[in-house]
Amino acid sequence: MKAISKKKFDKQRGAAVAEFAVSLPIAMLMLLGAADFGRVFVTATAASNAAQAGAQYGAQTKAHSADSTGIANIALSDLQNSAIGNEGFAVTSERHCECSGGTTVDCDMGTCGPGVSKNVYVRVRVDTTFETLFDYPGIPPEIEIAREARLRAR
């Protein structure tokens, strides 16, 4: 058998180092991109959960449906208990009423007619702006995230 010369082995080792040096930045960019994607997903899920928590509070009673401060506090509290905190989030809520047929009516003074019930709904929206860790080519550095929940009050 013919022995491999030390010189040939050194050239192969140098080629492996060069390939590693070229592939490392690409691998790191992919890793950071995956981490940012995960962060966007976690932020969107937390916003969705907070909107749902606020809507559940508002839907407990018809009086709670008008308590926009309480709804916002519950939603922000839900965000605070999540892994990301509640910095940079905006919570808005609205109450609206409909007759059984779908006609919109004033929640305080409106009536639907004899024998027709008025349904009270609460809608909660949670908004934030997500910022990526780095500027990626072709991807905006800021992404608007908005999640909404709508429930009928009891």
PDB file of N, CA and C in Angstrom, residues 43-130:
ATOM      1  N   THR A  43     -44.311  36.343  20.631  1.00  0.00           N
ATOM      2  CA  THR A  43     -44.958  37.649  20.819  1.00  0.00           C
ATOM      3  C   THR A  43     -46.396  37.633  20.308  1.00  0.00           C
ATOM      4  N   ALA A  44     -46.623  37.057  19.139  1.00  0.00           N
ATOM      5  CA  ALA A  44     -47.975  36.988  18.580  1.00  0.00           C
ATOM      6  C   ALA A  44     -48.887  36.119  19.446  1.00  0.00           C
ATOM      7  N   THR A  45     -48.362  35.025  19.960  1.00  0.00           N
ATOM      8  CA  THR A  45     -49.154  34.151  20.829  1.00  0.00           C
ATOM      9  C   THR A  45     -49.503  34.855  22.132  1.00  0.00           C
ATOM     10  N   ALA A  46     -48.542  35.568  22.711  1.00  0.00           N
ATOM     11  CA  ALA A  46     -48.804  36.307  23.952  1.00  0.00           C
ATOM     12  C   ALA A  46     -49.853  37.401  23.723  1.00  0.00           C
ATOM     13  N   ALA A  47     -49.783  38.090  22.592  1.00  0.00           N
ATOM     14  CA  ALA A  47     -50.771  39.127  22.276  1.00  0.00           C
ATOM     15  C   ALA A  47     -52.160  38.505  22.106  1.00  0.00           C
ATOM     16  N   SER A  48     -52.229  37.367  21.457  1.00  0.00           N
ATOM     17  CA  SER A  48     -53.505  36.683  21.265  1.00  0.00           C
ATOM     18  C   SER A  48     -54.095  36.238  22.600  1.00  0.00           C
ATOM     19  N   ASN A  49     -53.253  35.686  23.466  1.00  0.00           N
ATOM     20  CA  ASN A  49     -53.721  35.254  24.784  1.00  0.00           C
ATOM     21  C   ASN A  49     -54.188  36.435  25.626  1.00  0.00           C
ATOM     22  N   ALA A  50     -53.484  37.557  25.541  1.00  0.00           N
ATOM     23  CA  ALA A  50     -53.867  38.744  26.305  1.00  0.00           C
ATOM     24  C   ALA A  50     -55.208  39.293  25.818  1.00  0.00           C
ATOM     25  N   ALA A  51     -55.414  39.319  24.519  1.00  0.00           N
ATOM     26  CA  ALA A  51     -56.698  39.778  23.971  1.00  0.00           C
ATOM     27  C   ALA A  51     -57.827  38.865  24.437  1.00  0.00           C
ATOM     28  N   GLN A  52     -57.572  37.575  24.449  1.00  0.00           N
ATOM     29  CA  GLN A  52     -58.582  36.621  24.908  1.00  0.00           C
ATOM     30  C   GLN A  52     -58.882  36.814  26.395  1.00  0.00           C
ATOM     31  N   ALA A  53     -57.844  37.046  27.208  1.00  0.00           N
ATOM     32  CA  ALA A  53     -58.050  37.256  28.643  1.00  0.00           C
ATOM     33  C   ALA A  53     -58.864  38.531  28.888  1.00  0.00           C
ATOM     34  N   GLY A  54     -58.547  39.599  28.170  1.00  0.00           N
ATOM     35  CA  GLY A  54     -59.316  40.833  28.315  1.00  0.00           C
ATOM     36  C   GLY A  54     -60.765  40.652  27.894  1.00  0.00           C
ATOM     37  N   ALA A  55     -60.981  39.939  26.803  1.00  0.00           N
ATOM     38  CA  ALA A  55     -62.344  39.699  26.326  1.00  0.00           C
ATOM     39  C   ALA A  55     -63.125  38.817  27.306  1.00  0.00           C
ATOM     40  N   GLN A  56     -62.457  37.853  27.910  1.00  0.00           N
ATOM     41  CA  GLN A  56     -63.139  37.010  28.891  1.00  0.00           C
ATOM     42  C   GLN A  56     -63.566  37.821  30.112  1.00  0.00           C
ATOM     43  N   TYR A  57     -62.711  38.734  30.545  1.00  0.00           N
ATOM     44  CA  TYR A  57     -63.087  39.609  31.654  1.00  0.00           C
ATOM     45  C   TYR A  57     -64.299  40.463  31.260  1.00  0.00           C
ATOM     46  N   GLY A  58     -64.252  41.066  30.082  1.00  0.00           N
ATOM     47  CA  GLY A  58     -65.344  41.921  29.633  1.00  0.00           C
ATOM     48  C   GLY A  58     -66.642  41.168  29.401  1.00  0.00           C
ATOM     49  N   ALA A  59     -66.554  39.897  29.084  1.00  0.00           N
ATOM     50  CA  ALA A  59     -67.750  39.113  28.776  1.00  0.00           C
ATOM     51  C   ALA A  59     -68.402  38.514  30.017  1.00  0.00           C
ATOM     52  N   GLN A  60     -67.803  38.696  31.186  1.00  0.00           N
ATOM     53  CA  GLN A  60     -68.381  38.124  32.403  1.00  0.00           C
ATOM     54  C   GLN A  60     -69.768  38.682  32.686  1.00  0.00           C
ATOM     55  N   THR A  61     -69.902  39.996  32.579  1.00  0.00           N
ATOM     56  CA  THR A  61     -71.205  40.643  32.794  1.00  0.00           C
ATOM     57  C   THR A  61     -71.319  41.807  31.823  1.00  0.00           C
ATOM     58  N   LYS A  62     -72.511  42.332  31.690  1.00  0.00           N
ATOM     59  CA  LYS A  62     -72.702  43.492  30.818  1.00  0.00           C
ATOM     60  C   LYS A  62     -72.018  44.725  31.399  1.00  0.00           C
ATOM     61  N   ALA A  63     -71.914  44.806  32.736  1.00  0.00           N
ATOM     62  CA  ALA A  63     -71.212  45.927  33.360  1.00  0.00           C
ATOM     63  C   ALA A  63     -69.709  45.843  33.072  1.00  0.00           C
ATOM     64  N   HIS A  64     -69.136  44.640  33.114  1.00  0.00           N
ATOM     65  CA  HIS A  64     -67.713  44.468  32.800  1.00  0.00           C
ATOM     66  C   HIS A  64     -67.409  44.821  31.346  1.00  0.00           C
ATOM     67  N   SER A  65     -68.382  44.635  30.471  1.00  0.00           N
ATOM     68  CA  SER A  65     -68.132  44.908  29.047  1.00  0.00           C
ATOM     69  C   SER A  65     -67.852  46.390  28.796  1.00  0.00           C
ATOM     70  N   ALA A  66     -68.311  47.264  29.701  1.00  0.00           N
ATOM     71  CA  ALA A  66     -68.073  48.702  29.559  1.00  0.00           C
ATOM     72  C   ALA A  66     -66.836  49.163  30.319  1.00  0.00           C
ATOM     73  N   ASP A  67     -66.199  48.279  31.063  1.00  0.00           N
ATOM     74  CA  ASP A  67     -65.046  48.619  31.894  1.00  0.00           C
ATOM     75  C   ASP A  67     -63.756  48.501  31.078  1.00  0.00           C
ATOM     76  N   SER A  68     -63.487  49.500  30.248  1.00  0.00           N
ATOM     77  CA  SER A  68     -62.310  49.430  29.370  1.00  0.00           C
ATOM     78  C   SER A  68     -61.001  49.455  30.160  1.00  0.00           C
ATOM     79  N   THR A  69     -60.967  50.152  31.301  1.00  0.00           N
ATOM     80  CA  THR A  69     -59.761  50.171  32.130  1.00  0.00           C
ATOM     81  C   THR A  69     -59.493  48.787  32.719  1.00  0.00           C
ATOM     82  N   GLY A  70     -60.522  48.157  33.223  1.00  0.00           N
ATOM     83  CA  GLY A  70     -60.381  46.803  33.773  1.00  0.00           C
ATOM     84  C   GLY A  70     -59.963  45.801  32.717  1.00  0.00           C
ATOM     85  N   ILE A  71     -60.535  45.915  31.529  1.00  0.00           N
ATOM     86  CA  ILE A  71     -60.177  45.017  30.430  1.00  0.00           C
ATOM     87  C   ILE A  71     -58.706  45.191  30.075  1.00  0.00           C
ATOM     88  N   ALA A  72     -58.258  46.450  29.965  1.00  0.00           N
ATOM     89  CA  ALA A  72     -56.852  46.708  29.634  1.00  0.00           C
ATOM     90  C   ALA A  72     -55.930  46.196  30.728  1.00  0.00           C
ATOM     91  N   ASN A  73     -56.308  46.385  31.995  1.00  0.00           N
ATOM     92  CA  ASN A  73     -55.476  45.901  33.098  1.00  0.00           C
ATOM     93  C   ASN A  73     -55.347  44.382  33.088  1.00  0.00           C
ATOM     94  N   ILE A  74     -56.430  43.685  32.797  1.00  0.00           N
ATOM     95  CA  ILE A  74     -56.388  42.217  32.740  1.00  0.00           C
ATOM     96  C   ILE A  74     -55.493  41.767  31.588  1.00  0.00           C
ATOM     97  N   ALA A  75     -55.644  42.396  30.429  1.00  0.00           N
ATOM     98  CA  ALA A  75     -54.823  42.018  29.274  1.00  0.00           C
ATOM     99  C   ALA A  75     -53.346  42.288  29.541  1.00  0.00           C
ATOM    100  N   LEU A  76     -53.030  43.457  30.103  1.00  0.00           N
ATOM    101  CA  LEU A  76     -51.629  43.780  30.405  1.00  0.00           C
ATOM    102  C   LEU A  76     -51.081  42.882  31.507  1.00  0.00           C
ATOM    103  N   SER A  77     -51.913  42.504  32.457  1.00  0.00           N
ATOM    104  CA  SER A  77     -51.498  41.573  33.502  1.00  0.00           C
ATOM    105  C   SER A  77     -51.174  40.203  32.905  1.00  0.00           C
ATOM    106  N   ASP A  78     -51.986  39.774  31.946  1.00  0.00           N
ATOM    107  CA  ASP A  78     -51.711  38.500  31.267  1.00  0.00           C
ATOM    108  C   ASP A  78     -50.384  38.563  30.523  1.00  0.00           C
ATOM    109  N   LEU A  79     -50.110  39.691  29.882  1.00  0.00           N
ATOM    110  CA  LEU A  79     -48.826  39.856  29.193  1.00  0.00           C
ATOM    111  C   LEU A  79     -47.671  39.879  30.186  1.00  0.00           C
ATOM    112  N   GLN A  80     -47.869  40.534  31.325  1.00  0.00           N
ATOM    113  CA  GLN A  80     -46.813  40.611  32.333  1.00  0.00           C
ATOM    114  C   GLN A  80     -46.448  39.217  32.842  1.00  0.00           C
ATOM    115  N   ASN A  81     -47.443  38.338  32.936  1.00  0.00           N
ATOM    116  CA  ASN A  81     -47.205  36.973  33.398  1.00  0.00           C
ATOM    117  C   ASN A  81     -46.601  36.081  32.320  1.00  0.00           C
ATOM    118  N   SER A  82     -46.555  36.564  31.086  1.00  0.00           N
ATOM    119  CA  SER A  82     -45.955  35.774  30.007  1.00  0.00           C
ATOM    120  C   SER A  82     -44.438  35.954  30.039  1.00  0.00           C
ATOM    121  N   ALA A  83     -43.769  35.280  29.146  1.00  0.00           N
ATOM    122  CA  ALA A  83     -42.300  35.325  29.108  1.00  0.00           C
ATOM    123  C   ALA A  83     -41.767  36.643  28.562  1.00  0.00           C
ATOM    124  N   ILE A  84     -42.608  37.455  27.911  1.00  0.00           N
ATOM    125  CA  ILE A  84     -42.087  38.650  27.240  1.00  0.00           C
ATOM    126  C   ILE A  84     -42.401  39.957  27.951  1.00  0.00           C
ATOM    127  N   GLY A  85     -43.285  39.971  28.939  1.00  0.00           N
ATOM    128  CA  GLY A  85     -43.628  41.214  29.625  1.00  0.00           C
ATOM    129  C   GLY A  85     -44.634  42.025  28.830  1.00  0.00           C
ATOM    130  N   ASN A  86     -44.999  43.204  29.360  1.00  0.00           N
ATOM    131  CA  ASN A  86     -46.041  43.990  28.696  1.00  0.00           C
ATOM    132  C   ASN A  86     -45.543  45.327  28.164  1.00  0.00           C
ATOM    133  N   GLU A  87     -44.243  45.514  28.047  1.00  0.00           N
ATOM    134  CA  GLU A  87     -43.697  46.758  27.506  1.00  0.00           C
ATOM    135  C   GLU A  87     -44.000  46.873  26.010  1.00  0.00           C
ATOM    136  N   GLY A  88     -44.482  48.027  25.597  1.00  0.00           N
ATOM    137  CA  GLY A  88     -44.710  48.289  24.181  1.00  0.00           C
ATOM    138  C   GLY A  88     -46.026  47.770  23.638  1.00  0.00           C
ATOM    139  N   PHE A  89     -46.903  47.270  24.483  1.00  0.00           N
ATOM    140  CA  PHE A  89     -48.202  46.756  24.038  1.00  0.00           C
ATOM    141  C   PHE A  89     -49.283  47.799  24.287  1.00  0.00           C
ATOM    142  N   ALA A  90     -50.219  47.898  23.368  1.00  0.00           N
ATOM    143  CA  ALA A  90     -51.376  48.782  23.507  1.00  0.00           C
ATOM    144  C   ALA A  90     -52.635  47.928  23.481  1.00  0.00           C
ATOM    145  N   VAL A  91     -53.530  48.184  24.411  1.00  0.00           N
ATOM    146  CA  VAL A  91     -54.778  47.428  24.510  1.00  0.00           C
ATOM    147  C   VAL A  91     -55.942  48.387  24.294  1.00  0.00           C
ATOM    148  N   THR A  92     -56.815  48.049  23.366  1.00  0.00           N
ATOM    149  CA  THR A  92     -58.036  48.823  23.139  1.00  0.00           C
ATOM    150  C   THR A  92     -59.229  47.876  23.211  1.00  0.00           C
ATOM    151  N   SER A  93     -60.335  48.400  23.703  1.00  0.00           N
ATOM    152  CA  SER A  93     -61.543  47.573  23.776  1.00  0.00           C
ATOM    153  C   SER A  93     -62.743  48.407  23.370  1.00  0.00           C
ATOM    154  N   GLU A  94     -63.741  47.719  22.899  1.00  0.00           N
ATOM    155  CA  GLU A  94     -65.000  48.388  22.556  1.00  0.00           C
ATOM    156  C   GLU A  94     -66.154  47.453  22.862  1.00  0.00           C
ATOM    157  N   ARG A  95     -67.257  48.057  23.202  1.00  0.00           N
ATOM    158  CA  ARG A  95     -68.488  47.320  23.459  1.00  0.00           C
ATOM    159  C   ARG A  95     -69.476  47.707  22.380  1.00  0.00           C
ATOM    160  N   HIS A  96     -70.129  46.737  21.824  1.00  0.00           N
ATOM    161  CA  HIS A  96     -71.183  47.050  20.866  1.00  0.00           C
ATOM    162  C   HIS A  96     -72.339  46.064  21.055  1.00  0.00           C
ATOM    163  N   CYS A  97     -73.490  46.490  20.621  1.00  0.00           N
ATOM    164  CA  CYS A  97     -74.693  45.694  20.826  1.00  0.00           C
ATOM    165  C   CYS A  97     -75.397  45.441  19.495  1.00  0.00           C
ATOM    166  N   GLU A  98     -76.026  44.289  19.433  1.00  0.00           N
ATOM    167  CA  GLU A  98     -76.779  43.888  18.242  1.00  0.00           C
ATOM    168  C   GLU A  98     -78.083  43.252  18.680  1.00  0.00           C
ATOM    169  N   CYS A  99     -79.076  43.433  17.853  1.00  0.00           N
ATOM    170  CA  CYS A  99     -80.325  42.713  18.059  1.00  0.00           C
ATOM    171  C   CYS A  99     -80.150  41.297  17.528  1.00  0.00           C
ATOM    172  N   SER A 100     -81.095  40.432  17.844  1.00  0.00           N
ATOM    173  CA  SER A 100     -80.990  39.035  17.420  1.00  0.00           C
ATOM    174  C   SER A 100     -80.861  38.888  15.907  1.00  0.00           C
ATOM    175  N   GLY A 101     -81.421  39.794  15.151  1.00  0.00           N
ATOM    176  CA  GLY A 101     -81.345  39.730  13.697  1.00  0.00           C
ATOM    177  C   GLY A 101     -80.037  40.263  13.126  1.00  0.00           C
ATOM    178  N   GLY A 102     -79.175  40.826  13.982  1.00  0.00           N
ATOM    179  CA  GLY A 102     -77.903  41.347  13.516  1.00  0.00           C
ATOM    180  C   GLY A 102     -77.861  42.852  13.365  1.00  0.00           C
ATOM    181  N   THR A 103     -78.963  43.531  13.639  1.00  0.00           N
ATOM    182  CA  THR A 103     -79.016  44.987  13.544  1.00  0.00           C
ATOM    183  C   THR A 103     -78.262  45.610  14.709  1.00  0.00           C
ATOM    184  N   THR A 104     -77.391  46.583  14.417  1.00  0.00           N
ATOM    185  CA  THR A 104     -76.650  47.276  15.466  1.00  0.00           C
ATOM    186  C   THR A 104     -77.566  48.232  16.199  1.00  0.00           C
ATOM    187  N   VAL A 105     -77.421  48.281  17.525  1.00  0.00           N
ATOM    188  CA  VAL A 105     -78.263  49.128  18.355  1.00  0.00           C
ATOM    189  C   VAL A 105     -77.390  49.742  19.450  1.00  0.00           C
ATOM    190  N   ASP A 106     -77.807  50.924  19.948  1.00  0.00           N
ATOM    191  CA  ASP A 106     -77.087  51.573  21.045  1.00  0.00           C
ATOM    192  C   ASP A 106     -77.177  50.696  22.296  1.00  0.00           C
ATOM    193  N   CYS A 107     -76.027  50.495  22.952  1.00  0.00           N
ATOM    194  CA  CYS A 107     -75.986  49.591  24.106  1.00  0.00           C
ATOM    195  C   CYS A 107     -76.745  50.128  25.315  1.00  0.00           C
ATOM    196  N   ASP A 108     -76.775  51.440  25.483  1.00  0.00           N
ATOM    197  CA  ASP A 108     -77.398  52.013  26.679  1.00  0.00           C
ATOM    198  C   ASP A 108     -78.889  52.314  26.473  1.00  0.00           C
ATOM    199  N   MET A 109     -79.230  52.935  25.372  1.00  0.00           N
ATOM    200  CA  MET A 109     -80.608  53.404  25.176  1.00  0.00           C
ATOM    201  C   MET A 109     -81.373  52.629  24.107  1.00  0.00           C
ATOM    202  N   GLY A 110     -80.700  51.845  23.303  1.00  0.00           N
ATOM    203  CA  GLY A 110     -81.362  51.178  22.191  1.00  0.00           C
ATOM    204  C   GLY A 110     -82.203  49.988  22.614  1.00  0.00           C
ATOM    205  N   THR A 111     -83.247  49.758  21.847  1.00  0.00           N
ATOM    206  CA  THR A 111     -84.098  48.582  22.072  1.00  0.00           C
ATOM    207  C   THR A 111     -84.262  47.858  20.752  1.00  0.00           C
ATOM    208  N   CYS A 112     -84.558  46.599  20.868  1.00  0.00           N
ATOM    209  CA  CYS A 112     -84.693  45.782  19.659  1.00  0.00           C
ATOM    210  C   CYS A 112     -86.140  45.504  19.301  1.00  0.00           C
ATOM    211  N   GLY A 113     -87.033  45.896  20.134  1.00  0.00           N
ATOM    212  CA  GLY A 113     -88.440  45.645  19.852  1.00  0.00           C
ATOM    213  C   GLY A 113     -88.983  44.599  20.813  1.00  0.00           C
ATOM    214  N   PRO A 114     -90.289  44.418  20.765  1.00  0.00           N
ATOM    215  CA  PRO A 114     -90.914  43.462  21.701  1.00  0.00           C
ATOM    216  C   PRO A 114     -90.484  42.021  21.402  1.00  0.00           C
ATOM    217  N   GLY A 115     -90.039  41.355  22.438  1.00  0.00           N
ATOM    218  CA  GLY A 115     -89.679  39.945  22.309  1.00  0.00           C
ATOM    219  C   GLY A 115     -88.334  39.687  21.646  1.00  0.00           C
ATOM    220  N   VAL A 116     -87.595  40.740  21.299  1.00  0.00           N
ATOM    221  CA  VAL A 116     -86.293  40.563  20.649  1.00  0.00           C
ATOM    222  C   VAL A 116     -85.207  40.980  21.637  1.00  0.00           C
ATOM    223  N   SER A 117     -84.265  40.097  21.863  1.00  0.00           N
ATOM    224  CA  SER A 117     -83.234  40.389  22.861  1.00  0.00           C
ATOM    225  C   SER A 117     -82.070  41.166  22.256  1.00  0.00           C
ATOM    226  N   LYS A 118     -81.407  41.924  23.111  1.00  0.00           N
ATOM    227  CA  LYS A 118     -80.235  42.706  22.724  1.00  0.00           C
ATOM    228  C   LYS A 118     -79.002  41.958  23.227  1.00  0.00           C
ATOM    229  N   ASN A 119     -78.074  41.682  22.324  1.00  0.00           N
ATOM    230  CA  ASN A 119     -76.834  40.996  22.683  1.00  0.00           C
ATOM    231  C   ASN A 119     -75.700  42.006  22.790  1.00  0.00           C
ATOM    232  N   VAL A 120     -74.922  41.909  23.875  1.00  0.00           N
ATOM    233  CA  VAL A 120     -73.796  42.804  24.121  1.00  0.00           C
ATOM    234  C   VAL A 120     -72.516  42.033  23.811  1.00  0.00           C
ATOM    235  N   TYR A 121     -71.645  42.646  23.017  1.00  0.00           N
ATOM    236  CA  TYR A 121     -70.369  42.032  22.637  1.00  0.00           C
ATOM    237  C   TYR A 121     -69.221  42.920  23.093  1.00  0.00           C
ATOM    238  N   VAL A 122     -68.116  42.307  23.424  1.00  0.00           N
ATOM    239  CA  VAL A 122     -66.898  43.041  23.758  1.00  0.00           C
ATOM    240  C   VAL A 122     -65.803  42.575  22.798  1.00  0.00           C
ATOM    241  N   ARG A 123     -65.070  43.549  22.269  1.00  0.00           N
ATOM    242  CA  ARG A 123     -63.974  43.265  21.347  1.00  0.00           C
ATOM    243  C   ARG A 123     -62.709  43.879  21.938  1.00  0.00           C
ATOM    244  N   VAL A 124     -61.653  43.074  22.066  1.00  0.00           N
ATOM    245  CA  VAL A 124     -60.385  43.530  22.638  1.00  0.00           C
ATOM    246  C   VAL A 124     -59.300  43.334  21.590  1.00  0.00           C
ATOM    247  N   ARG A 125     -58.502  44.384  21.403  1.00  0.00           N
ATOM    248  CA  ARG A 125     -57.400  44.343  20.436  1.00  0.00           C
ATOM    249  C   ARG A 125     -56.099  44.667  21.159  1.00  0.00           C
ATOM    250  N   VAL A 126     -55.082  43.842  20.915  1.00  0.00           N
ATOM    251  CA  VAL A 126     -53.752  44.042  21.494  1.00  0.00           C
ATOM    252  C   VAL A 126     -52.784  44.259  20.340  1.00  0.00           C
ATOM    253  N   ASP A 127     -52.071  45.400  20.379  1.00  0.00           N
ATOM    254  CA  ASP A 127     -51.132  45.775  19.320  1.00  0.00           C
ATOM    255  C   ASP A 127     -49.730  45.954  19.895  1.00  0.00           C
ATOM    256  N   THR A 128     -48.725  45.646  19.078  1.00  0.00           N
ATOM    257  CA  THR A 128     -47.340  45.933  19.414  1.00  0.00           C
ATOM    258  C   THR A 128     -46.517  45.978  18.135  1.00  0.00           C
ATOM    259  N   THR A 129     -45.330  46.522  18.241  1.00  0.00           N
ATOM    260  CA  THR A 129     -44.381  46.526  17.135  1.00  0.00           C
ATOM    261  C   THR A 129     -43.205  45.652  17.527  1.00  0.00           C
ATOM    262  N   PHE A 130     -42.958  44.621  16.754  1.00  0.00           N
ATOM    263  CA  PHE A 130     -41.849  43.708  17.012  1.00  0.00           C
ATOM    264  C   PHE A 130     -40.629  44.177  16.229  1.00  0.00           C
TER     265      PHE A 130
END
